[in-house]
Short mmCIF file of C-alpha atoms and ligand atoms in Angstrom, two decimals:
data_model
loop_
_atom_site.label_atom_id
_atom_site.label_comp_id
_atom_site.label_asym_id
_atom_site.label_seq_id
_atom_site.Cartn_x
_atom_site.Cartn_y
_atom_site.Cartn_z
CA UNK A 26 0.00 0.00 0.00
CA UNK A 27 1.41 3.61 -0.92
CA UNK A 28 1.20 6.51 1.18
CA UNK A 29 2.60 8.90 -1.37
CA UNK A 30 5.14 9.74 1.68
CA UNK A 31 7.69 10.90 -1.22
CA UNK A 32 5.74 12.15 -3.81
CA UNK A 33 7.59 15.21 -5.44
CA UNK A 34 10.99 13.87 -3.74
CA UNK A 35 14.60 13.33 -5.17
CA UNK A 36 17.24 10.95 -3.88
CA UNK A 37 20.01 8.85 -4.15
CA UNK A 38 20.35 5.61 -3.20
CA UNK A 39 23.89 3.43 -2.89
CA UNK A 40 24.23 0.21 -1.81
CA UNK A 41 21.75 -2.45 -4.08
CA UNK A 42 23.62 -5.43 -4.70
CA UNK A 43 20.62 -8.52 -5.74
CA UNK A 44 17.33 -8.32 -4.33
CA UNK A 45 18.25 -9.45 -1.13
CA UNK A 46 19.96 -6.23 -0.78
CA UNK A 47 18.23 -3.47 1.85
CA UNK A 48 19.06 -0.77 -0.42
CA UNK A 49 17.16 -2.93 -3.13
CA UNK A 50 14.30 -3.18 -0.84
CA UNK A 51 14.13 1.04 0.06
CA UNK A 52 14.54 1.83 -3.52
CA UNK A 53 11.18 -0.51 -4.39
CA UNK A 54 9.61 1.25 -1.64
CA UNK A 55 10.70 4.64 -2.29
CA UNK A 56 9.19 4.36 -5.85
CA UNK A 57 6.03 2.87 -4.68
CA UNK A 58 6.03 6.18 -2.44
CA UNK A 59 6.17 8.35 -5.24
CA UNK A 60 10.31 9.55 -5.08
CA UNK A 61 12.66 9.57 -8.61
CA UNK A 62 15.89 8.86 -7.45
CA UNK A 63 19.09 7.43 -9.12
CA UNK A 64 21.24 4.61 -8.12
CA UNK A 65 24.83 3.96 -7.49
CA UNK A 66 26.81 0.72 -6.84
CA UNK A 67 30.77 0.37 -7.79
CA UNK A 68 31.68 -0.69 -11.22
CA UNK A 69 32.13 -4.32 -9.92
CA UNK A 70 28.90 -5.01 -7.81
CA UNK A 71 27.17 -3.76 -11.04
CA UNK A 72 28.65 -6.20 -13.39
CA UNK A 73 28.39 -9.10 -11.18
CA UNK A 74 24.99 -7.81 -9.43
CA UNK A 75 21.56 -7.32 -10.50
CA UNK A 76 21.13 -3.49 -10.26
CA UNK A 77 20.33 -3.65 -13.96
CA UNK A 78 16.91 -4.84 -13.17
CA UNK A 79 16.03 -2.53 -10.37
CA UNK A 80 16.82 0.29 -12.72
CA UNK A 81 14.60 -0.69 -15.00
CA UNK A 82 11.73 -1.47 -12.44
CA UNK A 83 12.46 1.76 -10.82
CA UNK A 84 13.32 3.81 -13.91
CA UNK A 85 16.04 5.30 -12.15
CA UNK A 86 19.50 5.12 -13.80
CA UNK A 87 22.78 3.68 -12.32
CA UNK A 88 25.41 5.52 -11.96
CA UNK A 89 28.63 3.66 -10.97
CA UNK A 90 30.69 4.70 -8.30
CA UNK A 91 33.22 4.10 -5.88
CA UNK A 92 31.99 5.35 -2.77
CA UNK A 93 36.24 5.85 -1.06
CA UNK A 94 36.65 8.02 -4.40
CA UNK A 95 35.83 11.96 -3.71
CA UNK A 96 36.02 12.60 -7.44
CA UNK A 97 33.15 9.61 -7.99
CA UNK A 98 31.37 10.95 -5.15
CA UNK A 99 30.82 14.13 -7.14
CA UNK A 100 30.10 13.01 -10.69
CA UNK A 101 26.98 10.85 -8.67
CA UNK A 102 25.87 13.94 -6.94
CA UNK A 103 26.44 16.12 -10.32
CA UNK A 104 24.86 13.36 -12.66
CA UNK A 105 22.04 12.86 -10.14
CA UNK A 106 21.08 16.55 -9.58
CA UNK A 107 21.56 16.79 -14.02
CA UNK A 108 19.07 13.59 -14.49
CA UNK A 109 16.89 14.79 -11.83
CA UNK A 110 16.76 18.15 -12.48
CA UNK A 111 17.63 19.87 -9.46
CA UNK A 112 18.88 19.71 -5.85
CA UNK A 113 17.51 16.35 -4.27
CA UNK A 114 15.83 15.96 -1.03
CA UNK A 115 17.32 12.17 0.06
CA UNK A 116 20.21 10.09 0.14
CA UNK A 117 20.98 6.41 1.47
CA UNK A 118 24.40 5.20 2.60
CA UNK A 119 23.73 1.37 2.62
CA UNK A 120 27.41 0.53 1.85
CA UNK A 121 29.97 -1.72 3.74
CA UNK A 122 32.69 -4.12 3.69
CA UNK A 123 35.58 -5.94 5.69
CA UNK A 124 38.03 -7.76 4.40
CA UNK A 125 38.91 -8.71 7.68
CA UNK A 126 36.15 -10.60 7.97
CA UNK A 127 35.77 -11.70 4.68
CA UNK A 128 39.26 -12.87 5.44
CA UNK A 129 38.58 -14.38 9.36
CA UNK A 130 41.00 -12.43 9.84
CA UNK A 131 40.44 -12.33 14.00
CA UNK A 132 40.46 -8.34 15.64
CA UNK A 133 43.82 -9.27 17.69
CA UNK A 134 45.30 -10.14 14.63
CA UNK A 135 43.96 -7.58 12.08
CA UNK A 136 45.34 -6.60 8.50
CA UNK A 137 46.18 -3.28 8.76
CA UNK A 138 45.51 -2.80 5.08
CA UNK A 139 42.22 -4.45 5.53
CA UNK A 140 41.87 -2.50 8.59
CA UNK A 141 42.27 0.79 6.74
CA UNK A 142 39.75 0.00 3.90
CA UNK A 143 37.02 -1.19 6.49
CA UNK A 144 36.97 2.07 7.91
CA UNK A 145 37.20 4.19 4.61
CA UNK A 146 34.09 2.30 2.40
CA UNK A 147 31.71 1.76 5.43
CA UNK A 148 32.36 5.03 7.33
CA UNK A 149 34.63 7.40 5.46
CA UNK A 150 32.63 7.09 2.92
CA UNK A 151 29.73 8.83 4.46
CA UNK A 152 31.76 12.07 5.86
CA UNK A 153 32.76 11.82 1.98
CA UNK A 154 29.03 11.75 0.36
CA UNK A 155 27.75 14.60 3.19
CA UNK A 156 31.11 16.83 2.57
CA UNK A 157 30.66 16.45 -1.48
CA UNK A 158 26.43 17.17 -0.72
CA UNK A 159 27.13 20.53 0.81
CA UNK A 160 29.96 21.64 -1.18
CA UNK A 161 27.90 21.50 -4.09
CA UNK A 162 24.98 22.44 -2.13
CA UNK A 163 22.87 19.01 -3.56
CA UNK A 164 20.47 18.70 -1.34
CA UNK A 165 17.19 20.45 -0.39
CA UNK A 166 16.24 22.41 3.06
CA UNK A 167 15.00 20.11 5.47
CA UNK A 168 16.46 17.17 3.52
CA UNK A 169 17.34 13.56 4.79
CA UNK A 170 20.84 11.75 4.90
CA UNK A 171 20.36 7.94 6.41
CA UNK A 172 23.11 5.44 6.95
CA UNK A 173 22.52 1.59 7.81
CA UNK A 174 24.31 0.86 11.01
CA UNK A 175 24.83 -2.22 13.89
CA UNK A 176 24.51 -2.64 17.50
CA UNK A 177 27.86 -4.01 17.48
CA UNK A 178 28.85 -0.12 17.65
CA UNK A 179 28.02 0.06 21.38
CA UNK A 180 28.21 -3.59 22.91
CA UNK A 181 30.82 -6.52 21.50
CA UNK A 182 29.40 -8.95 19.13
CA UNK A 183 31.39 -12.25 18.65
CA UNK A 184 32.84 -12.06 15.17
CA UNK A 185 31.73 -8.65 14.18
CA UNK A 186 35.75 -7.75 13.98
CA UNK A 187 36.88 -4.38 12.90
CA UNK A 188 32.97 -3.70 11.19
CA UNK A 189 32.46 -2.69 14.92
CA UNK A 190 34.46 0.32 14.77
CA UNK A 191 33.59 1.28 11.55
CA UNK A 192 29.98 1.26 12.94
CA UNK A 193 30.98 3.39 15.99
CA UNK A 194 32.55 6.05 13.55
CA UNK A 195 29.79 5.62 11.15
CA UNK A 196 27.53 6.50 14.20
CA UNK A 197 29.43 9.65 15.29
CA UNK A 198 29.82 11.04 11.72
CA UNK A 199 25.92 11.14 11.79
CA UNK A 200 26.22 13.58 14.88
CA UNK A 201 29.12 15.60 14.12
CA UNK A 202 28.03 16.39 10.53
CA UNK A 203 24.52 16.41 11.29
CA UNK A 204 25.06 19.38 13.50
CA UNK A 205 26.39 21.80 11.07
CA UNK A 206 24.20 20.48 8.14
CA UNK A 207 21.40 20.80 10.67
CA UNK A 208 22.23 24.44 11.93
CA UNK A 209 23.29 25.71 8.52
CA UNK A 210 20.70 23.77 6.04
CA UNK A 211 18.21 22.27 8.26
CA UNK A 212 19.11 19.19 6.83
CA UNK A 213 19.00 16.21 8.66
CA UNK A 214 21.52 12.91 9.33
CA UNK A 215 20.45 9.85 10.94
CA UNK A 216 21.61 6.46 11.01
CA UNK A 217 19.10 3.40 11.46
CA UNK A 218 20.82 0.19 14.06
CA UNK A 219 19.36 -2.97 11.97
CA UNK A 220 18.62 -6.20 13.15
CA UNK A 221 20.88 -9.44 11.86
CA UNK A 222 19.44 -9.28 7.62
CA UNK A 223 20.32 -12.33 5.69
CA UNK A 224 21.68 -10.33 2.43
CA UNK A 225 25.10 -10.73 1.19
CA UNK A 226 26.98 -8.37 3.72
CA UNK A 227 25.36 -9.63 6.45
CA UNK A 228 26.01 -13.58 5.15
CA UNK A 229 30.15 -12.30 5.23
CA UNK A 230 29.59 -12.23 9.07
CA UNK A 231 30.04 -16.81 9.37
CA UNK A 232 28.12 -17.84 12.79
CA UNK A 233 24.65 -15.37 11.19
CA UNK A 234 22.54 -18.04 11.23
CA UNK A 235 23.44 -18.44 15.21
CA UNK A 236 23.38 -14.51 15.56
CA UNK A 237 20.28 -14.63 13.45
CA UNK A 238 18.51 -17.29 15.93
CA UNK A 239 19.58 -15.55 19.02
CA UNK A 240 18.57 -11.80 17.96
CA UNK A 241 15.18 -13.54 17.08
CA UNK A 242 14.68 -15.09 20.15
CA UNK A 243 15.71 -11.98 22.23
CA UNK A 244 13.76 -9.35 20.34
CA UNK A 245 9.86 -9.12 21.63
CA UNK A 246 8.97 -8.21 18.33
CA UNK A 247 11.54 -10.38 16.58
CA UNK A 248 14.11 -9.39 13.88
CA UNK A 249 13.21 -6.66 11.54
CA UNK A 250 13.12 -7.90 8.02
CA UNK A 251 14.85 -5.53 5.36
CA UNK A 252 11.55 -5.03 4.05
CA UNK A 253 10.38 -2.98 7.04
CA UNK A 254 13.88 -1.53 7.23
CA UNK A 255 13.25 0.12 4.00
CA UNK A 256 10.01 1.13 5.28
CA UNK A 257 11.49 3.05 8.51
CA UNK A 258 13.91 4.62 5.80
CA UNK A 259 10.84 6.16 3.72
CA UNK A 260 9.34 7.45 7.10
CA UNK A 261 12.99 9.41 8.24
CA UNK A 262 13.21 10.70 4.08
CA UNK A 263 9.92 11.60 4.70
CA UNK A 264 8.34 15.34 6.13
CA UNK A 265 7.07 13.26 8.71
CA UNK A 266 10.09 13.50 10.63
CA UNK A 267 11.58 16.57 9.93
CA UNK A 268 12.85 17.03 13.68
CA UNK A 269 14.84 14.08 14.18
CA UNK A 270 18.41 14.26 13.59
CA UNK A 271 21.77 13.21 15.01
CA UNK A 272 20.39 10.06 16.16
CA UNK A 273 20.83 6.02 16.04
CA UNK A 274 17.52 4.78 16.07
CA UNK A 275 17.05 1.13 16.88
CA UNK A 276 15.11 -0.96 14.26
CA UNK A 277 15.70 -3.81 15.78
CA UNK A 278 12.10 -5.78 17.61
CA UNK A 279 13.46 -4.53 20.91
CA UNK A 280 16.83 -6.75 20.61
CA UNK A 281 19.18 -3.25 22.37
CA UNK A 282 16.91 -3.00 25.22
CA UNK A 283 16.86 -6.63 26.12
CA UNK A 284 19.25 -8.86 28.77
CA UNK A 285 17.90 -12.04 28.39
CA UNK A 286 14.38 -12.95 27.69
CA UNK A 287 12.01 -16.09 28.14
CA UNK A 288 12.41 -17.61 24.29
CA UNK A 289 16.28 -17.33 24.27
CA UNK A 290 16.17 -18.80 28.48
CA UNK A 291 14.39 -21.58 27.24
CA UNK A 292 16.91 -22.69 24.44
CA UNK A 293 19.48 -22.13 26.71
CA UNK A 294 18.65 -24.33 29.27
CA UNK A 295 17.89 -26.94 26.24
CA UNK A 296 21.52 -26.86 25.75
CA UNK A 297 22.63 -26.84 29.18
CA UNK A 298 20.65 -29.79 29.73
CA UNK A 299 22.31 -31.78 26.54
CA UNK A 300 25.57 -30.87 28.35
CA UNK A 301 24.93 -32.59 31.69
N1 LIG B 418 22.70 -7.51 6.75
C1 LIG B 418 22.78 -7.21 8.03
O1 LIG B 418 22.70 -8.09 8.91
C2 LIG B 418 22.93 -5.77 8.44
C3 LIG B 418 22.59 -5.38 9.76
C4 LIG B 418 22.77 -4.06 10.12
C5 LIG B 418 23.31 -3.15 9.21
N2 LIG B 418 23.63 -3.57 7.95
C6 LIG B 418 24.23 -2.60 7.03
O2 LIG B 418 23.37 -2.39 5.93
C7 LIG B 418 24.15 -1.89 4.84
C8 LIG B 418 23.76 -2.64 3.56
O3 LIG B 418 24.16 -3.98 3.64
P1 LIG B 418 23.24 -5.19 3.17
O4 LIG B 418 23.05 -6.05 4.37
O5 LIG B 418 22.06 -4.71 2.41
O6 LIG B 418 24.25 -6.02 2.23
P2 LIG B 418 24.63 -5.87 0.67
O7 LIG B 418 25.83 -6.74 0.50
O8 LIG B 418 23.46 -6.14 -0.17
O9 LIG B 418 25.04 -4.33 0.53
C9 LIG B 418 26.35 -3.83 0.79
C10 LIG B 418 26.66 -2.92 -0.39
O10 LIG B 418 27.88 -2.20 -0.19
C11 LIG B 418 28.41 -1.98 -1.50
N3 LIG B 418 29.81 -1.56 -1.46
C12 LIG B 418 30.88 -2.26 -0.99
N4 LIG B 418 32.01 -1.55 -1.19
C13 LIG B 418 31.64 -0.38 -1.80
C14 LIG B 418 32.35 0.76 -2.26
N5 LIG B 418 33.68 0.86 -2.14
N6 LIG B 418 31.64 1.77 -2.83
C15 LIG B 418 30.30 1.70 -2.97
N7 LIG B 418 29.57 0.64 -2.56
C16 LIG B 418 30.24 -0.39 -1.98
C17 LIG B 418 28.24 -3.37 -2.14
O11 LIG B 418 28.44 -3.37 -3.53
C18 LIG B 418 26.82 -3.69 -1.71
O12 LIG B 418 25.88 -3.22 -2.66
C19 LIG B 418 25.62 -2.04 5.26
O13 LIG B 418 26.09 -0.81 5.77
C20 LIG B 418 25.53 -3.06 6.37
O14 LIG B 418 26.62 -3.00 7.26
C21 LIG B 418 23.44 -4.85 7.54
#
């Protein structure tokens, strides 16, 4: 059902992969909401992914990009504002990647290259998109900037590695730009905290189905599927939320305000039964 929360909007969206993707899922929703947007993905993930066909469903052109590359960062911003004719009112960041965990590489024994290119695509990249946006002044008063974050940026998560930190800087990029681009432009940065999403990032983390199991168990309203992810995403582009800013906002079933609930107790004693 369509609410026509976007209708007359502009955006960009980075990050759909396959259909699995949550970009993917926010740019179906976004259209059904009445936005034009355009898309970007890096040379590679378009070849090898299925962006092609979202484009076409979506009518909104791809525009490849690396999102560590300043210069790429503007010819998306330029080429969007050109195809859409004008400033634009939203972007997504739904970008990262860890070699180190791609790699098992454990965090006491971390690749420092690795280490170094964690940080830079899933959290440079976002002071990088926001610094490009208001040098070339791309977006629209009272606009919306929303990146795709993880608990694992306040508490430890087994095997989460050196994604963790690029969360926690991800996290505080969202506050320190969102203050000047909220006192000079009244435009507003957010991040959304997601629950455990089997898509092809999430998949990189090995033990997710565990993770996936647990978070489920814990969450009173269970996981939140990337579906209703992109759904929260449409509400923060939206005018109905044109005070919030600065903020990590849990989308998670409950999961971050939980210590242990009845579901995940019960499995738990399961096992320590088997043991005994
Ligand atoms: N899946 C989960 O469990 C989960 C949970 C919370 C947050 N998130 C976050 O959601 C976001 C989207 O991930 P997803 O789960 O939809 O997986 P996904 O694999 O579908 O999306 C990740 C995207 O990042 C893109 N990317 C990687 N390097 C890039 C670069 N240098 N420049 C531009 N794009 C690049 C990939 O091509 C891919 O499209 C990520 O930030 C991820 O950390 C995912």
């Amino acid at each position: 059902m369509s609410y026509n929360l976007l209708k007359g909007k502009k955006g960009i969206i980075f990050g759909a992969l396959d259909n699995k993707s949550i970009a993917w899922k926010v740019a179906e929703k976004a259209h059904e909401e009445g936005a034009v947007f355009t898309l970007s993905n890096t040379p590679i993930a378009i070849r090898f992914g299925e962006i092609n066909v979202l484009s076409e469903k979506c009518n909104a052109p791809v525009i490849p990009a690396d999102a560590t590359s300043v210069p790429d960062m503007e010819k998306v911003i330029r080429e969007s504002m050109e195809h859409l004719g004008g400033k634009i009112d939203f972007i997504l960041h739904s970008i990262g990647m860890s070699m180190n965990v791609r790699k098992s590489r454990e965090y006491d024994d971390l690749d420092y290259d690795f280490y170094h290119k964690t940080m830079d695509i899933s959290a440079m990249s976002f002071h990088k998109m926001l610094q490009v946006a208001k040098k070339l002044d791309a977006i629209n008063e009272w606009g919306s900037v929303v990146a795709l974050s993880y608990i694992a940026a306040q508490r430890t998560l087994y095997r989460y590695n050196d994604m963790a930190d690029a969360k926690a800087m991800l996290e505080s990029i969202a506050r320190s730009f969102g203050y000047i681009y909220g006192r000079e432009k009244h435009i507003r940065v957010n991040t959304i905290s997601q629950s455990p999403t089997r898509t092809t990032a999430g998949s990189g983390v090995k033990g997710i189905d565990a993770l996936f199991d647990f978070t489920e168990r814990m969450s009173p309203l269970g996981n939140a599927t990337a579906e209703e992810c992109a759904g929260f995403c449409i509400v923060l582009f939206s005018d109905l939320s044109r005070k919030i800013t600065m903020q990590n906002i849990f989308h998670d079933g409950g999961f971050s305000s939980m210590g242990m609930s009845l579901k995940a107790m019960t499995q738990y004693n399961k096992c320590l039964e088997d043991e005994e």
